[in-house]
C-alpha cells in the first residue's frame, strides 16, 4: 500500500512548520499528504437545523480554501496532496480515514506555550493519542525539517513495546545512517536484570537493519540523568508506547516529556 501522512491543521502558528516537516519527510519516501481540519461552527443556540447546516457548509468551504492556499504556498508540486474538512470531531473523522487503503502516520503539533499546555501536550494531541489507534507524530512548533539519524525508544515493563507497530513506523524511515537506542528509565535501587535482558533482545532484533544499542539510566535523579546522557536534539526522535509510564504518569509527563520534547525540540512518536 501507499504511504500517507495525515496532517492535522488548525491554522495556528504551528501549522506551517508542521506541513514543512511532513513535506521534507515525504520527499524521502514518496508519501502522499492529506491535510485535515476540524471546523468549529459558530451558530446561535436557537438556530434551526437547515440554517445551521448552511453555516457549517460555509465554514467548511472557507477552511478548505485556506487549506488549499497553505498547500500552494508550502507543498512542492511533486508531492500529491488532498484535503479533508469537516465539523465532525477528529475522533470520528480519523477512524474513517484510517480504513482507506494506505499506510498512515498522523501528524499533530505540540503547543509548548502555557504551563498546562506543556503538561498535557495540547488538548488536540492528547485527544488523538488517547482515542486513535495509529502511530502519532507530535512535532514541536520550531521544527520544520525531518531527520532520523538518532531514534531513542523508551521501553517499559508494564506496557511492553508494540514491536509490530514499531516495525510499521520504521518502514517510513530509510535505515541508512540511523541509530536506534532502546532505553529504560529505572527508579532508584530498582532491580533491572529482567529489563536488561529485554533491551538486549530488542537490540538484536533490529541490528540487521539499523545501528542499535541499549541503555539503562538510573540514579538519584534519573530525570536529570537521562537528559544529560541522551542529549536529545531537534534532529533526533523520541519513541514512546501509548499507555506507558512516560505518558501516563503525571510527574513524568510533566518533566520528562516537557524537558525532552519542548525544550529539546524533539519530535515525539507515540506507538498505539
PDB file of C-alpha atoms in Angstrom:
ATOM      1  CA  UNK A   1       0.000   0.000   0.000  1.00  0.00           C
ATOM      2  CA  UNK A   2       0.989   3.612  -0.497  1.00  0.00           C
ATOM      3  CA  UNK A   3       2.292   5.712   2.376  1.00  0.00           C
ATOM      4  CA  UNK A   4       0.220   8.685   3.525  1.00  0.00           C
ATOM      5  CA  UNK A   5       0.770  11.420   6.089  1.00  0.00           C
ATOM      6  CA  UNK A   6      -2.425  12.695   7.709  1.00  0.00           C
ATOM      7  CA  UNK A   7      -1.605  16.211   8.935  1.00  0.00           C
ATOM      8  CA  UNK A   8      -3.922  17.877  11.449  1.00  0.00           C
ATOM      9  CA  UNK A   9      -4.125  21.589  10.672  1.00  0.00           C
ATOM     10  CA  UNK A  10      -5.712  24.187  12.960  1.00  0.00           C
ATOM     11  CA  UNK A  11      -4.362  27.302  11.150  1.00  0.00           C
ATOM     12  CA  UNK A  12      -2.322  28.285  14.210  1.00  0.00           C
ATOM     13  CA  UNK A  13       1.282  29.468  14.138  1.00  0.00           C
ATOM     14  CA  UNK A  14       2.318  25.787  14.308  1.00  0.00           C
ATOM     15  CA  UNK A  15       0.679  24.760  11.044  1.00  0.00           C
ATOM     16  CA  UNK A  16       3.260  25.977   8.548  1.00  0.00           C
ATOM     17  CA  UNK A  17       6.237  24.238  10.159  1.00  0.00           C
ATOM     18  CA  UNK A  18       4.193  21.069  10.655  1.00  0.00           C
ATOM     19  CA  UNK A  19       3.498  20.971   6.917  1.00  0.00           C
ATOM     20  CA  UNK A  20       7.144  21.719   6.083  1.00  0.00           C
ATOM     21  CA  UNK A  21       8.300  18.913   8.388  1.00  0.00           C
ATOM     22  CA  UNK A  22       5.920  16.407   6.791  1.00  0.00           C
ATOM     23  CA  UNK A  23       6.974  17.576   3.312  1.00  0.00           C
ATOM     24  CA  UNK A  24      10.678  17.051   3.985  1.00  0.00           C
ATOM     25  CA  UNK A  25       9.906  13.545   5.258  1.00  0.00           C
ATOM     26  CA  UNK A  26       7.536  12.822   2.373  1.00  0.00           C
ATOM     27  CA  UNK A  27      10.193  13.649  -0.199  1.00  0.00           C
ATOM     28  CA  UNK A  28      12.358  10.842   1.192  1.00  0.00           C
ATOM     29  CA  UNK A  29       9.724   8.086   0.980  1.00  0.00           C
ATOM     30  CA  UNK A  30       7.242   9.403  -1.595  1.00  0.00           C
ATOM     31  CA  UNK A  31       4.315   9.679   0.813  1.00  0.00           C
ATOM     32  CA  UNK A  32       1.081  11.420  -0.074  1.00  0.00           C
ATOM     33  CA  UNK A  33      -0.177  14.225   2.176  1.00  0.00           C
ATOM     34  CA  UNK A  34      -3.706  14.633   3.494  1.00  0.00           C
ATOM     35  CA  UNK A  35      -4.399  17.950   5.229  1.00  0.00           C
ATOM     36  CA  UNK A  36      -7.239  17.580   7.745  1.00  0.00           C
ATOM     37  CA  UNK A  37      -9.072  20.400   9.512  1.00  0.00           C
ATOM     38  CA  UNK A  38     -11.867  20.155  12.056  1.00  0.00           C
ATOM     39  CA  UNK A  39     -14.085  23.210  11.690  1.00  0.00           C
ATOM     40  CA  UNK A  40     -15.758  24.935  14.609  1.00  0.00           C
ATOM     41  CA  UNK A  41     -19.256  26.003  13.615  1.00  0.00           C
ATOM     42  CA  UNK A  42     -20.387  29.129  15.428  1.00  0.00           C
ATOM     43  CA  UNK A  43     -24.182  29.295  15.269  1.00  0.00           C
ATOM     44  CA  UNK A  44     -26.688  30.870  17.678  1.00  0.00           C
ATOM     45  CA  UNK A  45     -28.211  28.415  20.134  1.00  0.00           C
ATOM     46  CA  UNK A  46     -31.722  28.639  18.662  1.00  0.00           C
ATOM     47  CA  UNK A  47     -30.639  28.226  15.029  1.00  0.00           C
ATOM     48  CA  UNK A  48     -32.772  25.697  13.131  1.00  0.00           C
ATOM     49  CA  UNK A  49     -31.138  22.646  11.547  1.00  0.00           C
ATOM     50  CA  UNK A  50     -31.301  23.967   7.980  1.00  0.00           C
ATOM     51  CA  UNK A  51     -29.679  27.269   8.886  1.00  0.00           C
ATOM     52  CA  UNK A  52     -27.046  25.544  10.986  1.00  0.00           C
ATOM     53  CA  UNK A  53     -26.221  23.256   8.060  1.00  0.00           C
ATOM     54  CA  UNK A  54     -25.795  26.277   5.796  1.00  0.00           C
ATOM     55  CA  UNK A  55     -23.462  27.911   8.325  1.00  0.00           C
ATOM     56  CA  UNK A  56     -21.472  24.661   8.603  1.00  0.00           C
ATOM     57  CA  UNK A  57     -21.127  24.377   4.825  1.00  0.00           C
ATOM     58  CA  UNK A  58     -19.913  27.960   4.579  1.00  0.00           C
ATOM     59  CA  UNK A  59     -17.449  27.459   7.449  1.00  0.00           C
ATOM     60  CA  UNK A  60     -16.098  24.260   5.912  1.00  0.00           C
ATOM     61  CA  UNK A  61     -15.752  25.862   2.474  1.00  0.00           C
ATOM     62  CA  UNK A  62     -13.787  28.777   3.929  1.00  0.00           C
ATOM     63  CA  UNK A  63     -11.494  26.358   5.757  1.00  0.00           C
ATOM     64  CA  UNK A  64     -10.967  24.320   2.582  1.00  0.00           C
ATOM     65  CA  UNK A  65      -9.875  27.408   0.705  1.00  0.00           C
ATOM     66  CA  UNK A  66      -7.400  28.235   3.490  1.00  0.00           C
ATOM     67  CA  UNK A  67      -6.019  24.681   3.379  1.00  0.00           C
ATOM     68  CA  UNK A  68      -5.530  24.899  -0.378  1.00  0.00           C
ATOM     69  CA  UNK A  69      -3.785  28.262  -0.018  1.00  0.00           C
ATOM     70  CA  UNK A  70      -1.411  26.784   2.589  1.00  0.00           C
ATOM     71  CA  UNK A  71      -0.707  23.819   0.349  1.00  0.00           C
ATOM     72  CA  UNK A  72       0.014  26.039  -2.645  1.00  0.00           C
ATOM     73  CA  UNK A  73       2.409  28.115  -0.555  1.00  0.00           C
ATOM     74  CA  UNK A  74       4.265  25.316   1.252  1.00  0.00           C
ATOM     75  CA  UNK A  75       3.959  21.983  -0.590  1.00  0.00           C
ATOM     76  CA  UNK A  76       6.121  21.294  -3.675  1.00  0.00           C
ATOM     77  CA  UNK A  77       4.149  20.342  -6.803  1.00  0.00           C
ATOM     78  CA  UNK A  78       5.827  16.909  -6.901  1.00  0.00           C
ATOM     79  CA  UNK A  79       4.033  15.873  -3.683  1.00  0.00           C
ATOM     80  CA  UNK A  80       0.480  14.625  -4.044  1.00  0.00           C
ATOM     81  CA  UNK A  81      -1.823  16.381  -1.594  1.00  0.00           C
ATOM     82  CA  UNK A  82      -5.528  16.088  -0.753  1.00  0.00           C
ATOM     83  CA  UNK A  83      -7.834  17.765   1.749  1.00  0.00           C
ATOM     84  CA  UNK A  84     -10.460  16.854   4.338  1.00  0.00           C
ATOM     85  CA  UNK A  85     -12.557  19.474   6.130  1.00  0.00           C
ATOM     86  CA  UNK A  86     -15.392  18.563   8.472  1.00  0.00           C
ATOM     87  CA  UNK A  87     -17.180  19.943  11.508  1.00  0.00           C
ATOM     88  CA  UNK A  88     -17.279  16.418  12.959  1.00  0.00           C
ATOM     89  CA  UNK A  89     -14.918  15.590  15.809  1.00  0.00           C
ATOM     90  CA  UNK A  90     -11.500  14.178  14.934  1.00  0.00           C
ATOM     91  CA  UNK A  91     -12.441  11.129  16.987  1.00  0.00           C
ATOM     92  CA  UNK A  92     -14.944  10.295  14.218  1.00  0.00           C
ATOM     93  CA  UNK A  93     -13.052  11.658  11.204  1.00  0.00           C
ATOM     94  CA  UNK A  94      -9.763   9.820  11.685  1.00  0.00           C
ATOM     95  CA  UNK A  95     -11.003   6.208  12.073  1.00  0.00           C
ATOM     96  CA  UNK A  96     -12.805   6.528   8.728  1.00  0.00           C
ATOM     97  CA  UNK A  97      -9.655   7.844   7.049  1.00  0.00           C
ATOM     98  CA  UNK A  98      -7.576   5.043   8.567  1.00  0.00           C
ATOM     99  CA  UNK A  99      -9.814   2.452   6.899  1.00  0.00           C
ATOM    100  CA  UNK A 100      -8.726   3.700   3.486  1.00  0.00           C
ATOM    101  CA  UNK A 101      -6.030   1.645   1.668  1.00  0.00           C
ATOM    102  CA  UNK A 102      -2.930   3.459   2.945  1.00  0.00           C
ATOM    103  CA  UNK A 103      -0.168   3.010   5.492  1.00  0.00           C
ATOM    104  CA  UNK A 104      -0.720   6.115   7.609  1.00  0.00           C
ATOM    105  CA  UNK A 105       1.148   8.341  10.018  1.00  0.00           C
ATOM    106  CA  UNK A 106      -0.820  11.052  11.814  1.00  0.00           C
ATOM    107  CA  UNK A 107       0.950  14.375  12.403  1.00  0.00           C
ATOM    108  CA  UNK A 108      -0.061  16.880  15.061  1.00  0.00           C
ATOM    109  CA  UNK A 109       1.656  19.920  16.512  1.00  0.00           C
ATOM    110  CA  UNK A 110       2.749  20.191  20.139  1.00  0.00           C
ATOM    111  CA  UNK A 111       1.788  23.505  21.664  1.00  0.00           C
ATOM    112  CA  UNK A 112       4.525  24.364  24.115  1.00  0.00           C
ATOM    113  CA  UNK A 113       3.213  27.674  25.388  1.00  0.00           C
ATOM    114  CA  UNK A 114       1.476  27.877  28.721  1.00  0.00           C
ATOM    115  CA  UNK A 115       2.012  25.764  31.808  1.00  0.00           C
ATOM    116  CA  UNK A 116      -0.979  23.434  31.439  1.00  0.00           C
ATOM    117  CA  UNK A 117      -0.466  23.006  27.707  1.00  0.00           C
ATOM    118  CA  UNK A 118       3.097  21.898  28.344  1.00  0.00           C
ATOM    119  CA  UNK A 119       1.975  19.294  30.845  1.00  0.00           C
ATOM    120  CA  UNK A 120      -0.783  17.895  28.674  1.00  0.00           C
ATOM    121  CA  UNK A 121       0.910  18.176  25.259  1.00  0.00           C
ATOM    122  CA  UNK A 122      -2.017  20.232  23.955  1.00  0.00           C
ATOM    123  CA  UNK A 123      -5.620  19.068  24.044  1.00  0.00           C
ATOM    124  CA  UNK A 124      -5.807  18.007  20.389  1.00  0.00           C
ATOM    125  CA  UNK A 125      -2.577  15.995  20.554  1.00  0.00           C
ATOM    126  CA  UNK A 126      -3.706  14.142  23.683  1.00  0.00           C
ATOM    127  CA  UNK A 127      -7.186  13.574  22.276  1.00  0.00           C
ATOM    128  CA  UNK A 128      -5.700  11.915  19.208  1.00  0.00           C
ATOM    129  CA  UNK A 129      -3.152   9.906  21.219  1.00  0.00           C
ATOM    130  CA  UNK A 130      -5.814   8.661  23.635  1.00  0.00           C
ATOM    131  CA  UNK A 131      -8.554   7.819  21.148  1.00  0.00           C
ATOM    132  CA  UNK A 132      -6.921   6.845  17.844  1.00  0.00           C
ATOM    133  CA  UNK A 133      -5.226   3.507  17.251  1.00  0.00           C
ATOM    134  CA  UNK A 134      -2.430   4.589  14.957  1.00  0.00           C
ATOM    135  CA  UNK A 135       1.114   5.866  15.215  1.00  0.00           C
ATOM    136  CA  UNK A 136       1.144   9.578  16.065  1.00  0.00           C
ATOM    137  CA  UNK A 137       3.946  12.017  15.256  1.00  0.00           C
ATOM    138  CA  UNK A 138       3.786  15.036  17.603  1.00  0.00           C
ATOM    139  CA  UNK A 139       6.066  17.850  16.454  1.00  0.00           C
ATOM    140  CA  UNK A 140       7.206  20.933  18.428  1.00  0.00           C
ATOM    141  CA  UNK A 141       6.435  24.176  16.644  1.00  0.00           C
ATOM    142  CA  UNK A 142      10.049  25.213  15.900  1.00  0.00           C
ATOM    143  CA  UNK A 143      10.886  22.144  13.792  1.00  0.00           C
ATOM    144  CA  UNK A 144      10.391  22.332  10.037  1.00  0.00           C
ATOM    145  CA  UNK A 145      12.851  19.741   8.704  1.00  0.00           C
ATOM    146  CA  UNK A 146      12.830  15.955   9.094  1.00  0.00           C
ATOM    147  CA  UNK A 147      15.827  13.985  10.376  1.00  0.00           C
ATOM    148  CA  UNK A 148      16.165  10.408  11.631  1.00  0.00           C
ATOM    149  CA  UNK A 149      19.834   9.935  12.495  1.00  0.00           C
ATOM    150  CA  UNK A 150      19.123   9.046  16.129  1.00  0.00           C
ATOM    151  CA  UNK A 151      15.957   7.380  17.398  1.00  0.00           C
ATOM    152  CA  UNK A 152      15.500   6.773  21.128  1.00  0.00           C
ATOM    153  CA  UNK A 153      12.900   4.145  22.052  1.00  0.00           C
ATOM    154  CA  UNK A 154      11.594   4.131  25.615  1.00  0.00           C
ATOM    155  CA  UNK A 155      10.938   0.616  26.950  1.00  0.00           C
ATOM    156  CA  UNK A 156       8.823  -0.230  29.999  1.00  0.00           C
ATOM    157  CA  UNK A 157       7.796  -3.465  31.708  1.00  0.00           C
ATOM    158  CA  UNK A 158       4.105  -2.863  32.420  1.00  0.00           C
ATOM    159  CA  UNK A 159       3.347  -1.794  28.850  1.00  0.00           C
ATOM    160  CA  UNK A 160       5.532  -3.942  26.557  1.00  0.00           C
ATOM    161  CA  UNK A 161       6.766  -2.354  23.391  1.00  0.00           C
ATOM    162  CA  UNK A 162       4.456  -2.976  20.435  1.00  0.00           C
ATOM    163  CA  UNK A 163       7.139  -4.395  18.144  1.00  0.00           C
ATOM    164  CA  UNK A 164       4.727  -4.764  15.237  1.00  0.00           C
ATOM    165  CA  UNK A 165       3.813  -1.081  15.362  1.00  0.00           C
ATOM    166  CA  UNK A 166       7.439  -0.072  15.813  1.00  0.00           C
ATOM    167  CA  UNK A 167       8.314  -2.018  12.665  1.00  0.00           C
ATOM    168  CA  UNK A 168       5.446  -0.325  10.869  1.00  0.00           C
ATOM    169  CA  UNK A 169       6.730   3.086  11.943  1.00  0.00           C
ATOM    170  CA  UNK A 170      10.283   2.247  10.904  1.00  0.00           C
ATOM    171  CA  UNK A 171       9.018   1.275   7.453  1.00  0.00           C
ATOM    172  CA  UNK A 172       8.550   5.026   6.904  1.00  0.00           C
ATOM    173  CA  UNK A 173      12.253   5.612   7.581  1.00  0.00           C
ATOM    174  CA  UNK A 174      15.334   4.929   5.492  1.00  0.00           C
ATOM    175  CA  UNK A 175      17.625   2.736   7.604  1.00  0.00           C
ATOM    176  CA  UNK A 176      20.790   4.291   6.205  1.00  0.00           C
ATOM    177  CA  UNK A 177      22.826   6.081   8.893  1.00  0.00           C
ATOM    178  CA  UNK A 178      20.124   5.555  11.507  1.00  0.00           C
ATOM    179  CA  UNK A 179      20.938   4.607  15.102  1.00  0.00           C
ATOM    180  CA  UNK A 180      18.278   3.247  17.450  1.00  0.00           C
ATOM    181  CA  UNK A 181      18.837   3.252  21.212  1.00  0.00           C
ATOM    182  CA  UNK A 182      16.409   1.223  23.335  1.00  0.00           C
ATOM    183  CA  UNK A 183      16.423   2.600  26.860  1.00  0.00           C
ATOM    184  CA  UNK A 184      14.815   2.098  30.242  1.00  0.00           C
ATOM    185  CA  UNK A 185      14.426   4.744  32.930  1.00  0.00           C
ATOM    186  CA  UNK A 186      14.952   2.998  36.283  1.00  0.00           C
ATOM    187  CA  UNK A 187      13.788   4.100  39.693  1.00  0.00           C
ATOM    188  CA  UNK A 188      16.448   4.379  42.418  1.00  0.00           C
ATOM    189  CA  UNK A 189      17.605   0.921  43.641  1.00  0.00           C
ATOM    190  CA  UNK A 190      15.352  -0.845  41.138  1.00  0.00           C
ATOM    191  CA  UNK A 191      16.321  -4.365  40.036  1.00  0.00           C
ATOM    192  CA  UNK A 192      16.916  -4.240  36.296  1.00  0.00           C
ATOM    193  CA  UNK A 193      18.038  -7.781  35.353  1.00  0.00           C
ATOM    194  CA  UNK A 194      14.789  -8.592  33.575  1.00  0.00           C
ATOM    195  CA  UNK A 195      14.521  -5.339  31.656  1.00  0.00           C
ATOM    196  CA  UNK A 196      18.198  -5.519  30.675  1.00  0.00           C
ATOM    197  CA  UNK A 197      17.568  -8.891  29.064  1.00  0.00           C
ATOM    198  CA  UNK A 198      14.613  -7.463  27.176  1.00  0.00           C
ATOM    199  CA  UNK A 199      16.623  -4.456  25.987  1.00  0.00           C
ATOM    200  CA  UNK A 200      19.331  -6.777  24.657  1.00  0.00           C
ATOM    201  CA  UNK A 201      16.689  -8.792  22.791  1.00  0.00           C
ATOM    202  CA  UNK A 202      15.328  -5.656  21.176  1.00  0.00           C
ATOM    203  CA  UNK A 203      18.812  -4.515  20.243  1.00  0.00           C
ATOM    204  CA  UNK A 204      19.495  -7.806  18.473  1.00  0.00           C
ATOM    205  CA  UNK A 205      16.061  -7.909  16.845  1.00  0.00           C
ATOM    206  CA  UNK A 206      16.721  -4.694  14.901  1.00  0.00           C
ATOM    207  CA  UNK A 207      20.503  -4.956  14.464  1.00  0.00           C
ATOM    208  CA  UNK A 208      20.276  -6.391  10.947  1.00  0.00           C
ATOM    209  CA  UNK A 209      18.731  -3.150   9.671  1.00  0.00           C
ATOM    210  CA  UNK A 210      19.984  -0.402  11.977  1.00  0.00           C
ATOM    211  CA  UNK A 211      22.849   0.559  14.202  1.00  0.00           C
ATOM    212  CA  UNK A 212      21.405  -0.418  17.586  1.00  0.00           C
ATOM    213  CA  UNK A 213      22.313  -0.041  21.241  1.00  0.00           C
ATOM    214  CA  UNK A 214      20.598  -0.155  24.617  1.00  0.00           C
ATOM    215  CA  UNK A 215      20.929   1.679  27.897  1.00  0.00           C
ATOM    216  CA  UNK A 216      19.517   1.755  31.420  1.00  0.00           C
ATOM    217  CA  UNK A 217      19.529   5.141  33.113  1.00  0.00           C
ATOM    218  CA  UNK A 218      19.364   5.096  36.885  1.00  0.00           C
ATOM    219  CA  UNK A 219      20.443   7.272  39.750  1.00  0.00           C
ATOM    220  CA  UNK A 220      19.184   9.541  42.490  1.00  0.00           C
ATOM    221  CA  UNK A 221      17.732  11.878  39.898  1.00  0.00           C
ATOM    222  CA  UNK A 222      17.024   9.800  36.763  1.00  0.00           C
ATOM    223  CA  UNK A 223      15.162  12.633  35.058  1.00  0.00           C
ATOM    224  CA  UNK A 224      18.279  14.806  35.061  1.00  0.00           C
ATOM    225  CA  UNK A 225      20.486  11.823  34.238  1.00  0.00           C
ATOM    226  CA  UNK A 226      18.540  10.891  31.144  1.00  0.00           C
ATOM    227  CA  UNK A 227      18.602  14.467  29.856  1.00  0.00           C
ATOM    228  CA  UNK A 228      22.373  14.584  30.249  1.00  0.00           C
ATOM    229  CA  UNK A 229      23.023  11.191  28.661  1.00  0.00           C
ATOM    230  CA  UNK A 230      20.529  11.257  25.816  1.00  0.00           C
ATOM    231  CA  UNK A 231      21.089  14.914  24.972  1.00  0.00           C
ATOM    232  CA  UNK A 232      18.161  14.708  22.592  1.00  0.00           C
ATOM    233  CA  UNK A 233      18.153  17.435  19.958  1.00  0.00           C
ATOM    234  CA  UNK A 234      15.889  18.633  17.177  1.00  0.00           C
ATOM    235  CA  UNK A 235      17.300  16.092  14.733  1.00  0.00           C
ATOM    236  CA  UNK A 236      16.529  13.113  16.995  1.00  0.00           C
ATOM    237  CA  UNK A 237      13.276  11.272  17.705  1.00  0.00           C
ATOM    238  CA  UNK A 238      11.809  10.003  20.963  1.00  0.00           C
ATOM    239  CA  UNK A 239       9.524   6.946  20.639  1.00  0.00           C
ATOM    240  CA  UNK A 240       7.182   6.001  23.483  1.00  0.00           C
ATOM    241  CA  UNK A 241       4.494   3.355  23.866  1.00  0.00           C
ATOM    242  CA  UNK A 242       0.910   4.500  24.353  1.00  0.00           C
ATOM    243  CA  UNK A 243      -0.131   3.827  27.949  1.00  0.00           C
ATOM    244  CA  UNK A 244       3.444   3.731  29.229  1.00  0.00           C
ATOM    245  CA  UNK A 245       4.591   5.449  32.386  1.00  0.00           C
ATOM    246  CA  UNK A 246       6.328   8.085  30.291  1.00  0.00           C
ATOM    247  CA  UNK A 247       2.948   9.289  29.028  1.00  0.00           C
ATOM    248  CA  UNK A 248       0.519   8.459  31.837  1.00  0.00           C
ATOM    249  CA  UNK A 249       2.484   9.240  34.997  1.00  0.00           C
ATOM    250  CA  UNK A 250       1.702  12.862  35.810  1.00  0.00           C
ATOM    251  CA  UNK A 251       5.190  13.606  37.153  1.00  0.00           C
ATOM    252  CA  UNK A 252       6.991  12.014  34.228  1.00  0.00           C
ATOM    253  CA  UNK A 253       4.708  13.569  31.652  1.00  0.00           C
ATOM    254  CA  UNK A 254       5.282  16.971  33.171  1.00  0.00           C
ATOM    255  CA  UNK A 255       9.042  16.814  33.483  1.00  0.00           C
ATOM    256  CA  UNK A 256      10.439  14.197  31.116  1.00  0.00           C
ATOM    257  CA  UNK A 257       8.237  14.859  28.089  1.00  0.00           C
ATOM    258  CA  UNK A 258       8.245  18.593  28.733  1.00  0.00           C
ATOM    259  CA  UNK A 259      12.028  18.840  29.031  1.00  0.00           C
ATOM    260  CA  UNK A 260      12.955  16.442  26.226  1.00  0.00           C
ATOM    261  CA  UNK A 261      10.309  17.427  23.727  1.00  0.00           C
ATOM    262  CA  UNK A 262       9.531  21.073  24.337  1.00  0.00           C
ATOM    263  CA  UNK A 263      12.907  22.360  25.431  1.00  0.00           C
ATOM    264  CA  UNK A 264      14.920  19.820  23.457  1.00  0.00           C
ATOM    265  CA  UNK A 265      12.766  20.435  20.385  1.00  0.00           C
ATOM    266  CA  UNK A 266      12.345  16.716  19.787  1.00  0.00           C
ATOM    267  CA  UNK A 267       9.602  15.052  17.722  1.00  0.00           C
ATOM    268  CA  UNK A 268       7.634  12.595  19.859  1.00  0.00           C
ATOM    269  CA  UNK A 269       6.437   9.336  18.276  1.00  0.00           C
ATOM    270  CA  UNK A 270       3.600   7.570  20.138  1.00  0.00           C
ATOM    271  CA  UNK A 271       3.005   3.933  19.226  1.00  0.00           C
ATOM    272  CA  UNK A 272      -0.518   2.504  19.640  1.00  0.00           C
TER     273      UNK A 272
END
